[in-house]
PDB file of N, CA, C and O in Angstrom:
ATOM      1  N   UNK A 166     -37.676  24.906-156.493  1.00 69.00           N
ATOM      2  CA  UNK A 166     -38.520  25.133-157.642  1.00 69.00           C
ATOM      3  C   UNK A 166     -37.770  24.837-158.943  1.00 69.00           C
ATOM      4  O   UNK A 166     -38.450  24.390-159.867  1.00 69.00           O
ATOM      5  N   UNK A 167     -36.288  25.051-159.167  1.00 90.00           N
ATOM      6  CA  UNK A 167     -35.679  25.087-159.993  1.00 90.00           C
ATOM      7  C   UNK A 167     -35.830  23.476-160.436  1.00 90.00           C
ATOM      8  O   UNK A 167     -36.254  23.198-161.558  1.00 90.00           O
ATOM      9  N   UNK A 168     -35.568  22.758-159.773  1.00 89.00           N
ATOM     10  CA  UNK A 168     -35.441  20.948-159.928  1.00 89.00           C
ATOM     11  C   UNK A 168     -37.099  20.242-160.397  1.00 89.00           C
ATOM     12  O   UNK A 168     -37.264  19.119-160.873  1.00 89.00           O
ATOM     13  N   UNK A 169     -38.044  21.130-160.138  1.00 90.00           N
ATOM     14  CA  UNK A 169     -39.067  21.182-160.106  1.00 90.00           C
ATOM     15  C   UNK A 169     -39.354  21.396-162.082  1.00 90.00           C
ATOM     16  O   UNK A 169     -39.744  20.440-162.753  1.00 90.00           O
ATOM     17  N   UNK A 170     -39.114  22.567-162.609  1.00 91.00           N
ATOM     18  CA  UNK A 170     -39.061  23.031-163.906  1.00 91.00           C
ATOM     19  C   UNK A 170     -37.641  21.860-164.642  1.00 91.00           C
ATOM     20  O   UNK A 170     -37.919  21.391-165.746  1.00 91.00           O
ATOM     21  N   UNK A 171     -36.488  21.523-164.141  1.00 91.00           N
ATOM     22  CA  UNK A 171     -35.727  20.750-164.756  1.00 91.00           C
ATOM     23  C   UNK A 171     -36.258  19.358-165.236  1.00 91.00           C
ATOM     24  O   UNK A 171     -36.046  18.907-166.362  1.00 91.00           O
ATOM     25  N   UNK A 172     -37.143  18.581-164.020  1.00 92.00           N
ATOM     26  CA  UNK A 172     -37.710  17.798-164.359  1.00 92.00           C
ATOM     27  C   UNK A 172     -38.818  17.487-165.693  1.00 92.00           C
ATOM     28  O   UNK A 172     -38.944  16.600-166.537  1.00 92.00           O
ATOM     29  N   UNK A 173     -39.604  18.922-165.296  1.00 93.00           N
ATOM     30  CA  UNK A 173     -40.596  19.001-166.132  1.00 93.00           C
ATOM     31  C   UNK A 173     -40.248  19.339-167.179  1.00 93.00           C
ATOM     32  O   UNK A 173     -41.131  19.138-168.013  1.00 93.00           O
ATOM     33  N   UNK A 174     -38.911  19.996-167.784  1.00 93.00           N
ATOM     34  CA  UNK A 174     -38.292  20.331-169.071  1.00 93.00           C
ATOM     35  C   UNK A 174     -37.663  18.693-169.681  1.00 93.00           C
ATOM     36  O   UNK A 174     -37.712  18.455-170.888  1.00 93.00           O
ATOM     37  N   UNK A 175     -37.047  17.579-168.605  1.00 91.00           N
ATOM     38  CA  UNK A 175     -36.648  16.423-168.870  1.00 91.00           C
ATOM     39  C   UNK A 175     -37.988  15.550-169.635  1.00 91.00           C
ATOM     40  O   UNK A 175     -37.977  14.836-170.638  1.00 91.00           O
ATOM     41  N   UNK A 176     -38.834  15.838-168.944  1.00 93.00           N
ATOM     42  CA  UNK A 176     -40.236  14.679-169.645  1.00 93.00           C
ATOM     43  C   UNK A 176     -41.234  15.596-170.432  1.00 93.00           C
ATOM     44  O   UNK A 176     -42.403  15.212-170.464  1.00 93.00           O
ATOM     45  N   UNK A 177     -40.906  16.780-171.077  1.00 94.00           N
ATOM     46  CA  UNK A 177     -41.299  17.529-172.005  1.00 94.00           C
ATOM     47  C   UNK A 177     -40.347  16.672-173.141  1.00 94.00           C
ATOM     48  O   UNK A 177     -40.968  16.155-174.070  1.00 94.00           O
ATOM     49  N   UNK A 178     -39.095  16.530-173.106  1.00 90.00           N
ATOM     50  CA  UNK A 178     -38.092  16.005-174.734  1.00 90.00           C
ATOM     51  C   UNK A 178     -38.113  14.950-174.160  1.00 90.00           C
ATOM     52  O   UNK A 178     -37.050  14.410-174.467  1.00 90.00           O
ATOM     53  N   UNK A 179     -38.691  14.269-173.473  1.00 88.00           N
ATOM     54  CA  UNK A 179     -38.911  12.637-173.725  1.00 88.00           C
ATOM     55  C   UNK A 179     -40.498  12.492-174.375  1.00 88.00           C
ATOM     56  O   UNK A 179     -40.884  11.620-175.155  1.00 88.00           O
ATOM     57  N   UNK A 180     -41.213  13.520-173.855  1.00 91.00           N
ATOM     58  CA  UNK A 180     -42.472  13.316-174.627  1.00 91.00           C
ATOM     59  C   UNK A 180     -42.421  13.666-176.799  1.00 91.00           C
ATOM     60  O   UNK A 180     -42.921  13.070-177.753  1.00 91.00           O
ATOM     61  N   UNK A 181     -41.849  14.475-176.708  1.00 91.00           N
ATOM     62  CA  UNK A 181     -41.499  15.107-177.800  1.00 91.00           C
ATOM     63  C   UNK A 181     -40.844  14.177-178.590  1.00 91.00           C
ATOM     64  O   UNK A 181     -41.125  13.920-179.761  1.00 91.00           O
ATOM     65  N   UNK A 182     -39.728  13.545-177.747  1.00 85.00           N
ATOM     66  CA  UNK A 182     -38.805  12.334-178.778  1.00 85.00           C
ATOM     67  C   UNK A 182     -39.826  11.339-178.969  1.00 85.00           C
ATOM     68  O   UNK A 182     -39.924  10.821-180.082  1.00 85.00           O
ATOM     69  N   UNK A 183     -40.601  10.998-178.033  1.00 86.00           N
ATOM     70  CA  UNK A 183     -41.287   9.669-178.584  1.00 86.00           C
ATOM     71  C   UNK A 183     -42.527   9.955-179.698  1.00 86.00           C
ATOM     72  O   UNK A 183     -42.923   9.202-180.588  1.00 86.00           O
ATOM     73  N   UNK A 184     -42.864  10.917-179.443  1.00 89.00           N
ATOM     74  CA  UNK A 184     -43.831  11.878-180.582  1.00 89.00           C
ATOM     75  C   UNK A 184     -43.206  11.688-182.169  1.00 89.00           C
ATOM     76  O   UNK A 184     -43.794  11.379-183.205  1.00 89.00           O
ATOM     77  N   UNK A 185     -41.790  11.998-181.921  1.00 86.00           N
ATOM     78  CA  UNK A 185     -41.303  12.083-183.407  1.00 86.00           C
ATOM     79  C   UNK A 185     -41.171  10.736-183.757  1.00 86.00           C
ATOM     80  O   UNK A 185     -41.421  10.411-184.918  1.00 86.00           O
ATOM     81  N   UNK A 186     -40.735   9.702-182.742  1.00 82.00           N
ATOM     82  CA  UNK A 186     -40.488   8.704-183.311  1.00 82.00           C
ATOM     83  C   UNK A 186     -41.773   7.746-184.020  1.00 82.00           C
ATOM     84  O   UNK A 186     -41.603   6.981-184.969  1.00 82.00           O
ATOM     85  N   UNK A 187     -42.962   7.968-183.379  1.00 85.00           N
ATOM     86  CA  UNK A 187     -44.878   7.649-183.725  1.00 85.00           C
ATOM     87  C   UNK A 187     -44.702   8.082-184.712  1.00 85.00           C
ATOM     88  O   UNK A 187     -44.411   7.141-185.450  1.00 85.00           O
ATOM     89  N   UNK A 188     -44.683   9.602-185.614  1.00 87.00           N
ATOM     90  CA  UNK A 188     -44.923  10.106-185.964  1.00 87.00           C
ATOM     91  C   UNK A 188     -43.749   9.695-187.421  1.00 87.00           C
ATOM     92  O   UNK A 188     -44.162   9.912-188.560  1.00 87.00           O
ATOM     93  N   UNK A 189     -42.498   9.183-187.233  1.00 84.00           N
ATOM     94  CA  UNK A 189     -41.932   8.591-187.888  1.00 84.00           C
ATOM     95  C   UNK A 189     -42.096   7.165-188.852  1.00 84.00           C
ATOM     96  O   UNK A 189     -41.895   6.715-189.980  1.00 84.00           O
ATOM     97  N   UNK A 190     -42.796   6.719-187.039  1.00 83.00           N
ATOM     98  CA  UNK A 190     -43.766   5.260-188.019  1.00 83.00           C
ATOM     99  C   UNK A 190     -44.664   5.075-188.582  1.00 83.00           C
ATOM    100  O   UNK A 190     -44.840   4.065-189.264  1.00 83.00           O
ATOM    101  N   UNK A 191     -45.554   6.095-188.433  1.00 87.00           N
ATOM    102  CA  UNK A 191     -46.747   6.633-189.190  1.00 87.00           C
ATOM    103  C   UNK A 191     -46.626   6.863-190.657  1.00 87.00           C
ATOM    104  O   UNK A 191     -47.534   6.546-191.426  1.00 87.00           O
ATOM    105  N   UNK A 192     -45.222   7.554-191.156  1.00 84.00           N
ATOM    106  CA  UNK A 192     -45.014   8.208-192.218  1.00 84.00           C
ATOM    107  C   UNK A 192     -44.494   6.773-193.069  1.00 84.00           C
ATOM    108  O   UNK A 192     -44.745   6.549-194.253  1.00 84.00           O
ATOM    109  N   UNK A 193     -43.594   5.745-192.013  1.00 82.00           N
ATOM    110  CA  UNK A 193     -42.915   4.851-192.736  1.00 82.00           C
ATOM    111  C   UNK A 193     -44.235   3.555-193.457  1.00 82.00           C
ATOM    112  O   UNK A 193     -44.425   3.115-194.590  1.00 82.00           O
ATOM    113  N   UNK A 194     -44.902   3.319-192.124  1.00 80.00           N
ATOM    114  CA  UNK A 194     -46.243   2.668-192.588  1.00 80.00           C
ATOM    115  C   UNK A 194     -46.892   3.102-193.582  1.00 80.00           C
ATOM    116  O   UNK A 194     -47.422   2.480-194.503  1.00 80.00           O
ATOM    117  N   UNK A 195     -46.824   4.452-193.322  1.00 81.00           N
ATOM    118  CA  UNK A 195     -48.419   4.735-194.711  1.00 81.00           C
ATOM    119  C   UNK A 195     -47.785   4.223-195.932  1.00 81.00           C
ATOM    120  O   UNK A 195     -48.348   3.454-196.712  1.00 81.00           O
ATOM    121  N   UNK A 196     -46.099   4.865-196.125  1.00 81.00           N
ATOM    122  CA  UNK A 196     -45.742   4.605-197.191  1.00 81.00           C
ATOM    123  C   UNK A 196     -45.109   3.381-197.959  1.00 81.00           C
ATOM    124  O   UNK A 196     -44.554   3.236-199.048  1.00 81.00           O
ATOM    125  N   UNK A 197     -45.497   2.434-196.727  1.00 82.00           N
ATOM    126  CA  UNK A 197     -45.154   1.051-197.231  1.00 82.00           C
ATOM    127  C   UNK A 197     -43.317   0.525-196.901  1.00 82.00           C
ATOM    128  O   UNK A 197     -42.908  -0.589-197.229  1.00 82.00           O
ATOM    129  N   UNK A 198     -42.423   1.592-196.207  1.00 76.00           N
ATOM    130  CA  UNK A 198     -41.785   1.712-195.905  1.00 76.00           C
ATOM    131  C   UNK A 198     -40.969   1.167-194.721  1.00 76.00           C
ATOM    132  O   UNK A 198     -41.881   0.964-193.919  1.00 76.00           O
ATOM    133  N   UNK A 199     -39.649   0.738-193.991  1.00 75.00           N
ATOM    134  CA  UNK A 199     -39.187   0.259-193.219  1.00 75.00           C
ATOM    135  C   UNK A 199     -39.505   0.780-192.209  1.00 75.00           C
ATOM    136  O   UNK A 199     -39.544   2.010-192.237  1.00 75.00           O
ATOM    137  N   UNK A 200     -39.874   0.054-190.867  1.00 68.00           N
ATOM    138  CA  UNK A 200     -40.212   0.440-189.999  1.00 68.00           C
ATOM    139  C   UNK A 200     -38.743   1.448-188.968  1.00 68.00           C
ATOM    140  O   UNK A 200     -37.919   0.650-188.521  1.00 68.00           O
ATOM    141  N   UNK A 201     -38.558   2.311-188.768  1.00 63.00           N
ATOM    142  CA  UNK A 201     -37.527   2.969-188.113  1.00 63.00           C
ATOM    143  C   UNK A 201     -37.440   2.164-186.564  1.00 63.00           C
ATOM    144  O   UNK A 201     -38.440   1.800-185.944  1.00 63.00           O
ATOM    145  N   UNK A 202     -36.021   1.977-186.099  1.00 64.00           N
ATOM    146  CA  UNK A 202     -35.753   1.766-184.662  1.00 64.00           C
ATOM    147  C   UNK A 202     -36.492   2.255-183.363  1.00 64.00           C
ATOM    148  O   UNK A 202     -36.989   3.329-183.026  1.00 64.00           O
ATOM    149  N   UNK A 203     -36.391   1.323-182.917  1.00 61.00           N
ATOM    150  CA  UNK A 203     -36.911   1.809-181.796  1.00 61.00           C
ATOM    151  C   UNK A 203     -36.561   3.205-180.817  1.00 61.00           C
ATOM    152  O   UNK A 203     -35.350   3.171-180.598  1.00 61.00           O
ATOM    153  N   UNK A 204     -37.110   4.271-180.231  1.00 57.00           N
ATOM    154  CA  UNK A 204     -36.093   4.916-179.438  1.00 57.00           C
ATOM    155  C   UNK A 204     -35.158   4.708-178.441  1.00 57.00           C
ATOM    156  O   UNK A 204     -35.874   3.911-177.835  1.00 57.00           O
ATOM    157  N   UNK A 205     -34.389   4.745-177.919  1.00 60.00           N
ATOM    158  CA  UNK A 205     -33.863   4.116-176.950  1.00 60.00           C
ATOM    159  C   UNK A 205     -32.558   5.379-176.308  1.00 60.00           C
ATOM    160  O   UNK A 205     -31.870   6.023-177.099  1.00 60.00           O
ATOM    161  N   UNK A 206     -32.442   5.517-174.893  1.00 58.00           N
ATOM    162  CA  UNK A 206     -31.037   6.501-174.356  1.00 58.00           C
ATOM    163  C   UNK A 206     -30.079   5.960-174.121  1.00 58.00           C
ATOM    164  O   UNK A 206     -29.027   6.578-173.951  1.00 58.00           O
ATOM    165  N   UNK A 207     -30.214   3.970-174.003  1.00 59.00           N
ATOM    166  CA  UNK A 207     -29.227   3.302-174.082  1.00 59.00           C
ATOM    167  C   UNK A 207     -28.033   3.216-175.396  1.00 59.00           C
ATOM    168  O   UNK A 207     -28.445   3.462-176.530  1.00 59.00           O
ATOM    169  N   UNK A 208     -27.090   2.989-175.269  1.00 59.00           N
ATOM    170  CA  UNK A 208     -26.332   3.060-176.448  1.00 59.00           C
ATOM    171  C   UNK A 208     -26.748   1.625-176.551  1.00 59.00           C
ATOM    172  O   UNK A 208     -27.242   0.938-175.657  1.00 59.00           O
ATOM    173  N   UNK A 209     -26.468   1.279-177.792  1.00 61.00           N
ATOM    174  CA  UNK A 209     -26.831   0.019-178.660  1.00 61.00           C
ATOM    175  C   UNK A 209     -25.535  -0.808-178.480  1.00 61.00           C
ATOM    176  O   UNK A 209     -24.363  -0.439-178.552  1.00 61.00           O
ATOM    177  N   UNK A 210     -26.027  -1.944-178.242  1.00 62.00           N
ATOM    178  CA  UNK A 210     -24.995  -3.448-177.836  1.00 62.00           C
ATOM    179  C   UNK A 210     -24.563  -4.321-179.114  1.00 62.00           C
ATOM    180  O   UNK A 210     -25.227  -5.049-179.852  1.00 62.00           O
ATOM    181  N   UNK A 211     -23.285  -3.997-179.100  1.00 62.00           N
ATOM    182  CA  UNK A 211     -22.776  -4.538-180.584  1.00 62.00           C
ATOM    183  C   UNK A 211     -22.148  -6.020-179.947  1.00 62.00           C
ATOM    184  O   UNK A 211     -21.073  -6.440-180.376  1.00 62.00           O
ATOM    185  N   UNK A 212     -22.873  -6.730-178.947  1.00 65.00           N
ATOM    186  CA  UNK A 212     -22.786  -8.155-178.621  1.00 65.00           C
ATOM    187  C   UNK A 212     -21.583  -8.152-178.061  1.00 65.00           C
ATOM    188  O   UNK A 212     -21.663  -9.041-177.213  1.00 65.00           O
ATOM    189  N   UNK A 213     -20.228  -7.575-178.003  1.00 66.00           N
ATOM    190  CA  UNK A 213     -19.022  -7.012-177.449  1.00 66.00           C
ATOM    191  C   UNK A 213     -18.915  -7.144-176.090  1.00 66.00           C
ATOM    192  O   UNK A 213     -19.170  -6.056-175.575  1.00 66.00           O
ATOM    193  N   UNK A 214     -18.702  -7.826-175.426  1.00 74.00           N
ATOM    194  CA  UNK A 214     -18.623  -7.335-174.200  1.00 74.00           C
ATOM    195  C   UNK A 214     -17.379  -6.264-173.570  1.00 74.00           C
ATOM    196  O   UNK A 214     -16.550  -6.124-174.469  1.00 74.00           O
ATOM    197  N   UNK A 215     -17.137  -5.787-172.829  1.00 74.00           N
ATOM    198  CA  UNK A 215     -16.338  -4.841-172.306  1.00 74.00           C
ATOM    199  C   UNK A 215     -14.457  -5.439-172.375  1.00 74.00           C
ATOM    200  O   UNK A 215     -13.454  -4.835-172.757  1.00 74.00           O
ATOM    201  N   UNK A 216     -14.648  -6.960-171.775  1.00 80.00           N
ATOM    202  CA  UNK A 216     -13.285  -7.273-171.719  1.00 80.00           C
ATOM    203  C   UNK A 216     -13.050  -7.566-173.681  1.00 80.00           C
ATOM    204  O   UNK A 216     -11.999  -7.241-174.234  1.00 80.00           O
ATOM    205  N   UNK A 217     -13.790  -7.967-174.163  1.00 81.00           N
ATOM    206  CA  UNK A 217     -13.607  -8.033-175.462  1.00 81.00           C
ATOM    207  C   UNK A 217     -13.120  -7.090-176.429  1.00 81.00           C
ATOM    208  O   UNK A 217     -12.349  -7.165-177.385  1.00 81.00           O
ATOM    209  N   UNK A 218     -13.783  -6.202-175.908  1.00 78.00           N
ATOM    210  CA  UNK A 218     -13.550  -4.748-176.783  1.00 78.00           C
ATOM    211  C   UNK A 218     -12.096  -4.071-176.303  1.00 78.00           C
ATOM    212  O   UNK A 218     -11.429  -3.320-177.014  1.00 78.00           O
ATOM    213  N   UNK A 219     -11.706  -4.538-174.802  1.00 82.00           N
ATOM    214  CA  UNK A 219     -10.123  -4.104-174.695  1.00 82.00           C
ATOM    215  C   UNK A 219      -9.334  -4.849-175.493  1.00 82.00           C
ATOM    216  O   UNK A 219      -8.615  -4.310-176.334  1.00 82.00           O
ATOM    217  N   UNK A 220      -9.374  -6.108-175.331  1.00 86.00           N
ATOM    218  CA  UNK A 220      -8.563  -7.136-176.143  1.00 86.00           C
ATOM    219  C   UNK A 220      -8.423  -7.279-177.496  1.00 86.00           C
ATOM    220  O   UNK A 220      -7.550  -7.927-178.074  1.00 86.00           O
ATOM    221  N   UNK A 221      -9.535  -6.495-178.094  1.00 85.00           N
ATOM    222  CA  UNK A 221      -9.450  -6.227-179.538  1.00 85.00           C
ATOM    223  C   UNK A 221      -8.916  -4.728-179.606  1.00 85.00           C
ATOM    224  O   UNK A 221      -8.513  -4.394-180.720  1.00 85.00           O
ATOM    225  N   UNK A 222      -8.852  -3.866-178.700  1.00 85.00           N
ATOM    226  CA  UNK A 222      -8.307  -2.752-178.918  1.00 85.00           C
ATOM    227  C   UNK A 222      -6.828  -3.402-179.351  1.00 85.00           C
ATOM    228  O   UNK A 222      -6.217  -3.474-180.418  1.00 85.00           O
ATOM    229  N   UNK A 223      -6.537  -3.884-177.843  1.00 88.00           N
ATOM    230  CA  UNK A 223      -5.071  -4.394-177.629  1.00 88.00           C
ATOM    231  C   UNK A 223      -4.446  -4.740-178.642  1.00 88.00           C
ATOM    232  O   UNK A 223      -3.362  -4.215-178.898  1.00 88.00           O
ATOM    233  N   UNK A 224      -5.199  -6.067-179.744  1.00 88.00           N
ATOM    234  CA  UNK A 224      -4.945  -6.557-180.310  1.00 88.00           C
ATOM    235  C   UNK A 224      -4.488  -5.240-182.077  1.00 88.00           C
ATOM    236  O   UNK A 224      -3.662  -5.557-182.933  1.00 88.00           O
ATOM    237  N   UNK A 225      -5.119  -4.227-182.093  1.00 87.00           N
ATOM    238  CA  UNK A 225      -5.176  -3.654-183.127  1.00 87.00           C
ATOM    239  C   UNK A 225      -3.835  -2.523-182.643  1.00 87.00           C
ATOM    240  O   UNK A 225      -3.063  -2.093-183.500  1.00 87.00           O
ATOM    241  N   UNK A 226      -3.737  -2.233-181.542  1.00 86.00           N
ATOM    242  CA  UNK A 226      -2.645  -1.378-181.012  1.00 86.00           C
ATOM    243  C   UNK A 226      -1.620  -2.166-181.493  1.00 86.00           C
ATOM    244  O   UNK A 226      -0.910  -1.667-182.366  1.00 86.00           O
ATOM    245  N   UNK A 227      -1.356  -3.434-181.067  1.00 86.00           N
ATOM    246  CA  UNK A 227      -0.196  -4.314-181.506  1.00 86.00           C
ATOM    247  C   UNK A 227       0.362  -4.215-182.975  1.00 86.00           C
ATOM    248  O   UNK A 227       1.452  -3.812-183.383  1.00 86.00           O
ATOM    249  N   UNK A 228      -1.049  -4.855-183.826  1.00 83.00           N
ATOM    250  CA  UNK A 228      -0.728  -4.668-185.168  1.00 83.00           C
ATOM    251  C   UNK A 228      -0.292  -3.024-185.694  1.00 83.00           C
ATOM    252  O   UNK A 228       0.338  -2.584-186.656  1.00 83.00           O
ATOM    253  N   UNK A 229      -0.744  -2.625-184.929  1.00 81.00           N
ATOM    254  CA  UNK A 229      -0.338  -1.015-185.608  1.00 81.00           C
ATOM    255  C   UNK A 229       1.482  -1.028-185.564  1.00 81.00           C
ATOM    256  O   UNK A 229       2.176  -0.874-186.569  1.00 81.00           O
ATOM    257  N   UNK A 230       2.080  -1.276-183.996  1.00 72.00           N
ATOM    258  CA  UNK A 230       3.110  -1.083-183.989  1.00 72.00           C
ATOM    259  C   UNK A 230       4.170  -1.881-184.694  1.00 72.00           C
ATOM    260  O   UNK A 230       5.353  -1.549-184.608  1.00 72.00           O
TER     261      UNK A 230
END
């Protein structure tokens, strides 16, 4: 039962987040305003790929020392 209520507490704040976010574009539209991002649980892709982002670590570790 417990996994049962967890679930249903999980797609209660997904309903809720996407509510605010409507409810965000609503406010930005009326007022002629920028449209706000999309929602998303993914983190956002700064075009970086993974080996890139070590090699630029690498690269900034170096210069430090």
């Amino acid at each position: 039962m417990e996994l049962i209520n967890l679930a249903g507490i999980a797609l209660l704040a997904l309903l809720i987040r996407k509510l605010v976010w409507c409810l965000r574009w609503l406010w930005c539209h009326y007022h002629g305003q920028e449209t706000p991002e999309p929602v998303s649980f993914l983190p956002r892709r700064t075009g970086a790929t993974f080996e890139e982002r070590i090699r630029q670590a690498r690269e900034q570790n170096e210069e430090d020392s």
